[in-house]
Coordinates of C-alpha atoms and ligand atoms in Angstrom, one line a residue:
M1 CA -5.0 201.9 126.7
D2 CA -8.5 200.8 127.8
A3 CA -11.1 203.2 129.1
R4 CA -10.6 202.1 132.7
T5 CA -6.9 202.9 132.6
S6 CA -7.5 206.3 131.0
E7 CA -10.1 207.2 133.7
S8 CA -7.7 206.1 136.4
K9 CA -5.2 208.6 135.1
K10 CA -7.7 211.4 135.7
A11 CA -7.5 210.6 139.4
Q12 CA -5.9 213.9 140.4
A13 CA -9.0 215.7 139.2
L14 CA -11.3 213.6 141.3
P15 CA -12.9 215.0 144.5
E16 CA -11.1 214.6 147.9
C17 CA -12.4 214.9 151.3
T18 CA -11.1 214.8 154.9
V19 CA -12.3 212.5 157.6
M20 CA -14.0 214.6 160.3
E21 CA -15.0 211.7 162.6
V22 CA -14.8 207.9 162.8
R23 CA -17.8 206.4 164.6
V24 CA -18.6 203.0 166.0
G25 CA -22.0 201.7 167.3
K26 CA -23.0 199.6 170.2
V27 CA -26.2 197.5 169.7
R28 CA -29.0 198.9 171.8
R29 CA -32.7 199.3 171.8
L30 CA -34.1 202.0 169.5
G31 CA -36.2 204.4 171.6
Q32 CA -39.3 202.7 173.1
T33 CA -39.3 200.0 170.4
D34 CA -38.1 196.4 170.5
I35 CA -35.7 197.1 167.6
M36 CA -32.1 196.4 168.4
T37 CA -29.7 198.4 166.3
G38 CA -26.2 199.8 166.1
I39 CA -27.2 202.9 164.3
D40 CA -26.4 205.2 167.2
K41 CA -22.7 205.5 166.7
L42 CA -20.2 207.3 169.0
V43 CA -17.0 209.1 168.0
R44 CA -13.9 207.0 168.4
A45 CA -10.8 209.1 169.1
G46 CA -7.4 208.2 167.7
P47 CA -6.5 205.7 164.9
V48 CA -9.3 203.2 164.4
R49 CA -8.6 199.8 162.9
I50 CA -10.6 198.8 159.9
S51 CA -10.6 195.2 158.7
T52 CA -12.6 193.4 156.0
L53 CA -15.3 192.8 158.6
G54 CA -15.7 196.5 159.3
V55 CA -14.7 199.1 161.9
E56 CA -13.2 197.7 165.0
G57 CA -15.7 197.8 167.9
D58 CA -18.6 198.5 165.5
E59 CA -21.7 196.4 166.4
Q60 CA -24.6 195.7 164.0
G61 CA -28.0 194.9 165.4
E62 CA -28.9 192.7 162.5
K63 CA -26.0 191.1 160.6
V64 CA -27.8 189.4 157.8
I65 CA -29.1 192.6 156.3
H66 CA -26.7 195.2 157.7
G67 CA -23.4 193.3 157.9
G68 CA -21.0 191.5 155.7
P69 CA -17.8 192.4 153.7
D70 CA -19.7 194.5 151.1
K71 CA -21.1 196.6 154.0
A72 CA -18.0 196.9 156.1
V73 CA -17.9 200.7 156.3
L74 CA -20.7 203.2 155.9
Q75 CA -20.0 206.8 154.8
Y76 CA -22.6 209.6 154.8
A77 CA -22.2 213.1 153.4
V78 CA -22.3 215.5 156.3
D79 CA -23.3 218.2 153.8
H80 CA -26.8 216.6 153.6
Y81 CA -27.7 217.4 157.2
P82 CA -28.6 221.1 156.8
G83 CA -31.1 220.1 154.1
W84 CA -32.6 217.4 156.3
R85 CA -32.9 219.8 159.2
K86 CA -34.9 222.2 157.0
E87 CA -37.1 219.4 155.8
F88 CA -37.7 217.9 159.3
P89 CA -37.2 220.8 161.7
G90 CA -38.8 218.7 164.5
S91 CA -35.9 216.2 164.3
A92 CA -33.2 218.8 163.8
H93 CA -31.5 217.9 167.0
L94 CA -31.0 214.3 165.7
L95 CA -30.1 215.3 162.1
K96 CA -26.4 216.0 162.7
A97 CA -23.1 214.2 162.1
G98 CA -23.5 210.5 162.9
G99 CA -27.3 210.6 162.6
F100 CA -27.5 208.1 159.8
G101 CA -25.3 205.7 161.7
E102 CA -22.3 206.3 159.5
N103 CA -18.8 205.1 160.4
I104 CA -17.1 207.9 158.4
V105 CA -18.3 211.5 158.8
A106 CA -16.8 213.6 156.0
S107 CA -17.6 216.5 153.7
G108 CA -16.9 216.5 150.0
F109 CA -18.0 213.1 148.8
D110 CA -21.6 212.5 148.1
E111 CA -23.8 210.1 146.0
E112 CA -23.4 212.3 142.9
N113 CA -19.6 212.4 142.8
I114 CA -18.6 209.0 144.1
C115 CA -18.9 205.9 141.9
V116 CA -19.4 202.2 142.5
G117 CA -16.0 200.6 142.2
D118 CA -14.1 203.7 143.2
V119 CA -11.0 202.7 145.2
V120 CA -10.4 205.2 148.0
E121 CA -7.2 205.5 150.0
V122 CA -7.5 206.8 153.5
G123 CA -5.0 206.4 156.3
S124 CA -3.4 203.0 155.7
V125 CA -6.7 201.6 154.4
R126 CA -8.0 201.0 150.9
L127 CA -11.7 200.9 150.5
Q128 CA -13.8 200.2 147.5
V129 CA -17.4 201.6 147.0
A130 CA -19.6 198.5 146.9
Q131 CA -23.2 199.8 146.9
P132 CA -25.6 202.5 147.9
R133 CA -27.2 202.0 151.3
Q134 CA -30.8 200.8 151.0
P135 CA -32.7 202.8 153.7
C136 CA -34.9 200.8 156.1
F137 CA -37.6 201.6 158.6
K138 CA -35.1 202.0 161.4
L139 CA -34.5 205.5 160.1
N140 CA -38.2 206.3 160.8
H141 CA -37.7 205.3 164.4
R142 CA -34.4 206.9 164.7
F143 CA -35.6 210.3 163.6
Q144 CA -39.2 210.0 164.8
Q145 CA -40.4 210.7 161.2
A146 CA -42.7 208.2 159.6
S147 CA -41.5 209.1 156.1
M148 CA -37.8 209.3 156.7
S149 CA -36.6 206.1 155.0
R150 CA -38.8 206.8 152.0
R151 CA -37.5 210.4 151.7
A152 CA -33.9 209.2 152.0
Q153 CA -34.6 206.7 149.2
E154 CA -36.4 209.2 147.0
S155 CA -33.8 211.9 147.4
H156 CA -30.8 209.4 147.0
R157 CA -29.3 210.9 150.3
T158 CA -28.7 207.4 151.7
G159 CA -24.9 207.1 152.1
W160 CA -22.9 204.2 150.6
Y161 CA -21.0 201.2 151.7
Y162 CA -17.4 200.2 151.2
R163 CA -15.7 196.9 151.1
V164 CA -12.2 196.8 152.5
L165 CA -9.4 196.0 150.0
Q166 CA -6.5 196.7 152.4
E167 CA -6.9 196.6 156.2
G168 CA -5.3 199.3 158.3
T169 CA -6.2 202.3 160.5
V170 CA -8.0 205.6 159.9
S171 CA -8.0 208.7 162.0
A172 CA -10.0 211.9 162.0
G173 CA -8.1 214.4 159.8
D174 CA -7.0 211.7 157.2
V175 CA -7.6 212.7 153.6
M176 CA -9.7 210.4 151.5
R177 CA -8.4 210.2 147.9
I178 CA -9.9 208.3 145.0
I179 CA -7.0 206.4 143.4
E180 CA -9.0 204.3 140.9
R181 CA -12.3 205.0 139.2
P182 CA -13.0 202.0 136.9
Y183 CA -16.7 202.9 136.2
P184 CA -17.1 206.7 136.1
Q185 CA -20.5 206.2 134.5
W186 CA -21.9 204.5 137.6
S187 CA -22.1 207.1 140.2
V188 CA -23.9 205.9 143.4
S189 CA -26.8 208.2 142.5
R190 CA -27.1 206.7 139.0
V191 CA -27.2 203.2 140.4
Q192 CA -30.0 204.5 142.7
H193 CA -31.8 205.9 139.7
Y194 CA -32.2 202.4 138.2
L195 CA -32.7 200.9 141.6
Y196 CA -35.7 203.1 142.5
D197 CA -36.7 205.6 139.8
N198 CA -36.3 203.9 136.4
T199 CA -36.8 200.3 137.3
G200 CA -38.0 199.3 133.8
D201 CA -34.8 200.0 131.9
R202 CA -33.7 196.4 130.9
V203 CA -30.4 197.5 129.4
A204 CA -29.3 199.3 132.5
T205 CA -30.7 196.5 134.7
A206 CA -28.6 193.9 132.8
E207 CA -25.5 196.1 133.0
L208 CA -25.9 196.4 136.8
A209 CA -26.6 192.7 137.2
N210 CA -23.2 192.1 135.6
L211 CA -21.2 194.9 137.2
E212 CA -18.6 192.9 139.1
V213 CA -17.7 195.8 141.5
L214 CA -21.3 196.1 142.7
A215 CA -22.1 194.2 145.9
A216 CA -23.2 190.7 145.2
A217 CA -26.6 191.2 146.9
Q218 CA -27.5 194.1 144.6
R219 CA -26.3 192.3 141.5
Q220 CA -28.6 189.4 142.5
L221 CA -31.5 191.9 142.9
F222 CA -31.0 193.3 139.4
A223 CA -30.6 189.7 138.0
K224 CA -33.8 188.7 139.7
R225 CA -35.7 191.7 138.1
L226 CA -34.5 190.6 134.7
S227 CA -35.6 187.0 135.2
S228 CA -38.9 187.8 136.9
Q229 CA -39.7 190.9 135.0
A230 CA -40.9 192.3 138.3
V231 CA -39.6 194.8 140.9
E232 CA -39.4 193.6 144.5
R233 CA -41.6 195.1 147.2
W234 CA -40.1 198.0 149.1
D235 CA -42.9 198.6 151.6
D236 CA -41.7 196.2 154.3
R237 CA -38.2 197.6 154.1
L238 CA -39.4 201.2 154.3
A239 CA -42.0 200.9 157.0
D240 CA -42.7 198.4 159.8
A241 CA -45.8 198.1 162.0
G242 CA -44.3 200.6 164.4
T243 CA -43.8 203.2 161.8
E244 CA -47.5 203.9 161.7
A245 CA -47.5 204.7 165.4
I246 CA -44.7 207.3 165.0
Q247 CA -46.2 210.6 165.7
S248 CA -44.0 212.9 163.7
L249 CA -42.2 215.6 165.6
D250 CA -43.4 218.0 163.0
C251 CA -47.1 217.6 164.0
A252 CA -49.0 220.2 166.0
P253 CA -48.2 220.2 169.8
H254 CA -50.1 217.8 172.0
S255 CA -50.9 218.3 175.7
D256 CA -49.4 216.2 178.5
G257 CA -49.4 216.4 182.3
D258 CA -46.3 218.6 182.7
W259 CA -47.2 221.1 180.1
T260 CA -49.9 223.8 179.9
A261 CA -51.4 225.0 176.7
V262 CA -51.3 228.8 176.2
R263 CA -52.4 231.0 173.3
V264 CA -50.3 233.7 171.7
K265 CA -52.3 236.9 172.2
I266 CA -49.9 239.6 171.1
V267 CA -46.6 239.6 169.2
T268 CA -44.5 242.9 169.3
L269 CA -41.2 243.8 167.7
E270 CA -39.0 245.0 170.6
S271 CA -35.7 245.6 168.7
K272 CA -34.1 244.8 165.3
R273 CA -34.0 241.1 166.2
A274 CA -36.3 240.6 169.2
I275 CA -40.0 240.0 169.5
S276 CA -42.1 239.7 172.6
L277 CA -45.0 237.3 173.0
V278 CA -47.9 237.7 175.4
L279 CA -49.2 234.2 176.2
V280 CA -52.7 233.7 177.8
P281 CA -54.5 230.6 179.2
T282 CA -56.6 228.6 176.8
T283 CA -59.1 227.8 179.6
A284 CA -60.8 229.7 182.3
S285 CA -58.1 228.6 184.8
P286 CA -55.4 231.2 185.4
L287 CA -51.7 230.3 184.9
P288 CA -49.5 229.8 188.0
P289 CA -48.3 233.2 189.3
S290 CA -44.6 234.0 188.8
K291 CA -41.9 235.9 190.6
P292 CA -39.4 238.4 189.3
G293 CA -36.6 236.5 187.6
S294 CA -38.8 233.4 186.8
H295 CA -38.4 231.6 183.5
I296 CA -40.5 229.0 181.7
R297 CA -39.7 226.3 179.3
V298 CA -41.6 226.4 176.0
K299 CA -42.2 223.3 173.9
L300 CA -42.4 224.1 170.3
P301 CA -44.6 222.1 167.8
I302 CA -41.3 221.2 166.0
G303 CA -40.1 219.2 168.9
L304 CA -37.7 221.7 170.4
E305 CA -37.8 222.9 174.0
R306 CA -36.4 226.3 174.9
C307 CA -36.2 228.4 178.1
Y308 CA -37.3 232.0 178.3
S309 CA -37.3 234.5 181.1
L310 CA -40.6 236.1 182.0
C311 CA -40.6 239.9 181.3
N312 CA -43.5 240.3 183.7
V313 CA -44.4 239.4 187.3
S314 CA -47.5 237.5 186.5
D315 CA -50.7 237.3 188.5
G316 CA -51.8 234.4 186.3
S317 CA -53.6 236.3 183.6
N318 CA -50.7 236.2 181.1
Y319 CA -46.9 235.6 180.7
K320 CA -44.7 237.8 178.5
I321 CA -41.5 236.5 177.0
A322 CA -39.0 237.9 174.5
V323 CA -37.2 236.0 171.8
N324 CA -34.1 237.1 170.0
L325 CA -33.5 235.7 166.5
A326 CA -30.3 233.7 166.9
E327 CA -27.4 234.3 164.4
S328 CA -27.5 230.7 163.2
G329 CA -31.3 231.1 162.8
N330 CA -32.1 227.4 162.3
G331 CA -33.6 226.4 165.7
G332 CA -36.4 227.6 168.0
S333 CA -35.9 231.3 167.6
N334 CA -36.2 231.0 163.9
W335 CA -39.4 229.1 164.2
L336 CA -40.9 231.5 166.7
H337 CA -40.0 234.5 164.5
K338 CA -41.0 233.2 161.2
M339 CA -43.7 230.6 161.7
L340 CA -45.6 231.6 164.9
R341 CA -48.8 233.6 164.4
V342 CA -51.2 235.3 166.9
G343 CA -53.8 232.8 168.0
D344 CA -51.4 229.8 167.8
T345 CA -51.1 227.5 170.8
L346 CA -47.8 226.6 172.6
L347 CA -47.1 224.3 175.5
I348 CA -45.2 225.8 178.4
S349 CA -43.9 224.6 181.8
R350 CA -44.7 226.1 185.2
P351 CA -42.5 229.1 186.1
V352 CA -39.1 228.1 187.5
D353 CA -37.4 230.5 190.1
A354 CA -33.7 230.0 189.4
F355 CA -32.8 233.7 189.3
S356 CA -34.6 235.1 192.3
V357 CA -34.4 238.6 193.7
V358 CA -33.0 238.8 197.2
D359 CA -35.5 241.2 198.7
S360 CA -33.5 241.7 201.9
A361 CA -30.6 243.3 199.9
K362 CA -30.1 247.1 200.5
S363 CA -29.5 247.7 196.7
H364 CA -29.5 245.7 193.5
I365 CA -27.1 246.1 190.5
L366 CA -28.5 244.7 187.3
I367 CA -26.1 244.1 184.4
A368 CA -27.7 243.1 181.1
G369 CA -26.4 242.4 177.6
G370 CA -28.9 242.5 174.7
I371 CA -31.7 240.0 175.1
G372 CA -30.4 239.3 178.6
I373 CA -32.5 242.3 179.6
T374 CA -35.7 240.1 179.8
P375 CA -35.6 239.0 183.5
F376 CA -34.7 242.5 184.5
V377 CA -37.8 244.0 183.0
A378 CA -39.8 242.0 185.5
M379 CA -37.3 242.8 188.3
I380 CA -37.4 246.5 187.7
D381 CA -41.2 246.5 187.9
H382 CA -40.9 244.6 191.2
F383 CA -38.3 247.1 192.6
R384 CA -40.3 250.1 191.6
R385 CA -43.4 248.7 193.3
S386 CA -41.5 247.8 196.5
G387 CA -39.3 250.9 196.6
A388 CA -36.1 249.0 196.5
R389 CA -32.9 250.7 195.3
F390 CA -31.6 249.4 192.0
K391 CA -29.4 250.4 189.0
L392 CA -29.5 248.8 185.6
Y393 CA -26.4 248.8 183.3
Y394 CA -27.7 247.8 179.9
C395 CA -25.2 246.9 177.1
A396 CA -26.1 246.6 173.5
R397 CA -24.7 247.5 170.1
S398 CA -27.1 250.4 169.6
P399 CA -30.6 251.5 170.9
A400 CA -32.1 249.6 167.9
D401 CA -30.4 246.4 169.1
A402 CA -31.7 246.9 172.7
P403 CA -35.1 245.2 173.4
F404 CA -37.4 247.3 175.6
H405 CA -35.2 250.4 175.2
D406 CA -38.2 252.6 174.6
V407 CA -39.6 251.7 178.0
L408 CA -36.4 251.6 179.9
K409 CA -35.2 255.0 178.8
Q410 CA -38.0 256.4 180.8
L411 CA -36.3 255.3 184.0
E412 CA -34.8 257.9 186.3
A413 CA -31.2 258.9 185.5
D414 CA -29.9 257.2 188.7
E415 CA -31.7 254.0 187.8
V416 CA -30.3 253.2 184.4
S417 CA -27.1 253.5 182.4
F418 CA -27.0 252.6 178.8
H419 CA -23.8 251.4 177.1
F420 CA -24.1 251.3 173.3
S421 CA -20.7 250.1 171.9
R422 CA -21.6 250.5 168.2
G423 CA -18.9 247.9 167.6
S424 CA -16.2 249.7 169.5
V425 CA -14.4 247.9 172.4
A426 CA -13.5 251.3 173.9
K427 CA -17.2 252.1 174.4
R428 CA -18.0 248.9 176.3
L429 CA -19.1 249.0 180.0
D430 CA -16.3 249.6 182.4
L431 CA -17.0 246.9 185.0
S432 CA -14.1 247.8 187.3
Q433 CA -15.7 251.1 187.9
I434 CA -18.9 249.4 189.1
F435 CA -17.3 247.0 191.4
T436 CA -14.8 249.4 193.0
Q437 CA -17.7 251.6 194.1
L438 CA -19.9 248.7 195.2
D439 CA -21.5 248.5 198.7
A440 CA -20.5 245.2 200.2
S441 CA -24.2 244.4 200.9
A442 CA -25.4 245.0 197.3
H443 CA -26.5 242.1 195.2
V444 CA -25.4 241.9 191.6
Y445 CA -27.5 240.1 188.9
C446 CA -26.1 239.5 185.4
C447 CA -27.7 238.1 182.3
G448 CA -26.4 238.3 178.7
P449 CA -23.8 236.7 176.4
G450 CA -21.2 234.4 177.9
S451 CA -18.4 236.9 177.4
L452 CA -20.2 239.5 179.4
M453 CA -21.0 237.0 182.2
A454 CA -17.4 235.8 182.3
N455 CA -16.2 239.4 182.6
V456 CA -18.6 240.1 185.4
R457 CA -17.5 237.0 187.2
A458 CA -13.9 238.0 186.9
A459 CA -14.6 241.6 188.0
A460 CA -16.7 240.3 191.0
K461 CA -14.0 238.0 192.2
D462 CA -13.8 239.7 195.6
M463 CA -17.6 239.6 196.2
S464 CA -19.3 237.1 198.4
E465 CA -20.6 234.2 196.2
Q466 CA -24.0 234.7 197.8
N467 CA -24.3 238.3 196.4
I468 CA -23.8 237.5 192.8
H469 CA -26.3 235.9 190.5
F470 CA -26.2 234.8 186.9
E471 CA -28.7 233.6 184.3
A472 CA -27.8 232.2 180.9
F473 CA -30.2 230.7 178.4
T474 CA -27.7 230.2 175.6
A475 CA -25.2 227.4 176.1
G476 CA -21.7 228.6 175.2
D477 CA -19.4 226.9 172.6
R478 CA -20.0 223.2 173.5
Q479 CA -17.2 221.9 171.2
G480 CA -14.2 220.1 172.8
E481 CA -12.2 217.0 172.9
P482 CA -14.1 213.7 173.4
F483 CA -13.9 212.2 176.9
E484 CA -15.4 209.3 178.8
I485 CA -17.9 209.3 181.7
R486 CA -18.3 206.4 184.1
L487 CA -21.4 205.9 186.2
A488 CA -20.5 205.0 189.8
S489 CA -23.7 203.1 190.4
T490 CA -23.5 200.8 187.3
N491 CA -19.9 201.1 186.1
Q492 CA -21.2 201.9 182.6
V493 CA -18.9 203.9 180.5
F494 CA -20.0 206.3 177.8
T495 CA -18.1 208.6 175.4
V496 CA -19.1 212.3 175.1
G497 CA -18.3 213.4 171.6
P498 CA -16.8 216.7 170.6
Q499 CA -20.2 218.3 170.0
Q500 CA -22.2 216.5 172.7
T501 CA -23.0 217.4 176.3
I502 CA -22.9 214.9 179.2
L503 CA -26.6 215.5 179.6
E504 CA -27.3 214.5 176.0
V505 CA -25.2 211.4 176.3
L506 CA -26.8 210.3 179.5
R507 CA -30.3 210.7 178.0
Q508 CA -29.3 208.9 174.8
N509 CA -28.3 206.0 176.9
G510 CA -31.6 205.9 178.9
V511 CA -30.3 207.7 182.1
Q512 CA -32.9 210.2 183.2
V513 CA -31.5 213.5 184.6
E514 CA -33.5 216.6 185.4
S515 CA -32.6 219.8 183.6
S516 CA -34.1 223.2 183.0
C517 CA -32.1 226.1 181.4
E518 CA -29.5 223.7 179.7
A519 CA -27.2 226.7 179.7
G520 CA -25.4 226.3 183.0
S521 CA -27.2 228.9 185.1
C522 CA -30.1 227.2 187.0
G523 CA -28.3 224.4 188.7
T524 CA -31.0 221.8 188.0
C525 CA -28.7 219.3 186.3
V526 CA -25.8 219.5 188.8
L527 CA -24.2 216.2 189.7
S528 CA -21.3 215.1 191.9
Y529 CA -18.2 213.7 190.3
R530 CA -14.8 212.2 191.3
D531 CA -11.7 210.8 189.6
G532 CA -11.0 213.4 187.0
E533 CA -10.6 217.0 185.9
V534 CA -13.6 219.1 184.9
R535 CA -13.6 222.0 182.5
H536 CA -16.4 224.0 184.2
A537 CA -18.6 226.2 182.0
D538 CA -21.5 227.0 184.3
F539 CA -22.7 230.2 186.0
C540 CA -24.3 228.5 189.0
L541 CA -21.6 226.9 191.1
S542 CA -19.0 228.5 193.4
D543 CA -15.3 227.6 193.2
R544 CA -15.8 225.5 196.3
E545 CA -18.8 223.6 194.9
R546 CA -16.9 223.0 191.6
K547 CA -14.4 220.9 193.4
D548 CA -16.8 218.0 193.4
R549 CA -19.8 219.0 191.4
L550 CA -20.5 220.0 187.8
A551 CA -23.3 221.2 185.6
I552 CA -23.6 218.4 183.1
C553 CA -25.5 220.6 180.6
V554 CA -22.4 222.7 179.8
S555 CA -19.3 221.4 181.6
R556 CA -16.8 218.9 180.0
A557 CA -14.1 216.7 181.4
A558 CA -10.4 216.5 180.4
A559 CA -9.3 213.6 178.2
G560 CA -8.9 211.2 181.2
G561 CA -12.7 211.4 181.8
I562 CA -14.6 211.4 185.1
T563 CA -16.8 209.3 187.3
L564 CA -20.3 210.6 188.0
E565 CA -22.0 209.9 191.3
I566 CA -25.1 208.6 189.7
Ligands
FES1 S1 -29.9 222.6 183.4 FE1 -29.6 224.5 184.2 S2 -27.5 224.4 184.9 FE2 -27.8 222.6 183.7

């Protein structure tokens, strides 16, 4: 029995993984550059045919370098993305499944545990690992990080290509099994070691030049190193002229016309997980005054934009916002809690009034959950000054979880009612009691987690739509089945993937749409639609409006797709 047969017999002990997504790319321009690429790949639902030429429908911008039978299918380890997001937080929104232009998104295989020559069975297809991917400058443009391709090469987190031994179909959910491992000593990462790290080892170089399962182009590369006793130049592959112009998303913030620079003057801990920030102008000019219920967008130096309600009614001298540390803790709230310091500069938008107080109302009912209290702090100040009648119902797990509790507990007994559940469903706010006693002329305002707002919407079903107001700054669970959107004006069709929003897909395809809260509450992104069924997830449209309009930042369509009037 030779070594190859004996290794093949160990196949049951080899790693397995499950296909999470199959993706195909359409060639398009990369950002503002002249680079044409198919790196931006969309999820393909159902069985996808894979032939020796690649994944059906997958287009490559540059076929000499990126195509061919030895590069028919690209796989990338989805497990690498969390590390990348930590390393490049400014590009975190791009560093997610599909980001590297992979055809197969899966968890379990990576460059360390997969070997050149491995035969992998998946669906009705047999694939063979042909070579590590050699990263190029397109990754720098793709992720707006000038060092991205070099870091991918240095860290060996590049992905790998397969050739196709047996054509067939693959679907999400199919298990990938290694059924042959002829060269267990040649993991993809070890090939990369001699390709990039230890380029002077002539024994390994000679072995790789003659490794018949390695892609022909890489065998030639190693053979050339042997004959020339030199290593080829990598610089042109890793950086083009445009790379130098890339301003990394991880640089300090820079001003532009729509954004005003403010300085962080005070940071205060307001609850176990919430801080407040007092933001002041950086020049002698005051900030635009705000109204009760206004919010601002904040542009972080790491490239993220987030909406925050103002906790004060500002005369222009300062704005106060509160930020809760999100459970996932990887995005904007994490940065603001852990990286921001007093004296730092942030960029902010003008105040947006999407959750306005109706001053003509006889009374106001405020229902807040956790950090959803922030717009109400400003509203309560306004009501107390104007003498308007109001009552706040404030829900949180405990006083320590309730931002601004110390201030709000000083309100009069008929102005506030606290509901601390301490994890017990029985102690939650009884909404039916509020709505059965409600004066028909009262206005109700709600801000908090999606579950609270959905319960309030259900309890308020008999109220006039004009009298109930919601504000959300956290998009709910955006996962769902993929669906297609058609643009009525151009007939273009785009696929919205399971974790994408319509808004994101339109922007990725160069269609500019206004947005603000991106959580379904402000109405800025609302579009008309026809020819389809919508799964509405907003808090800004009435049932009547939902018949032909949707908030594209949160709502999805059923599998048949929809036509957007745009
Ligand atoms: S951007 Fe606010 S509802 Fe969509």
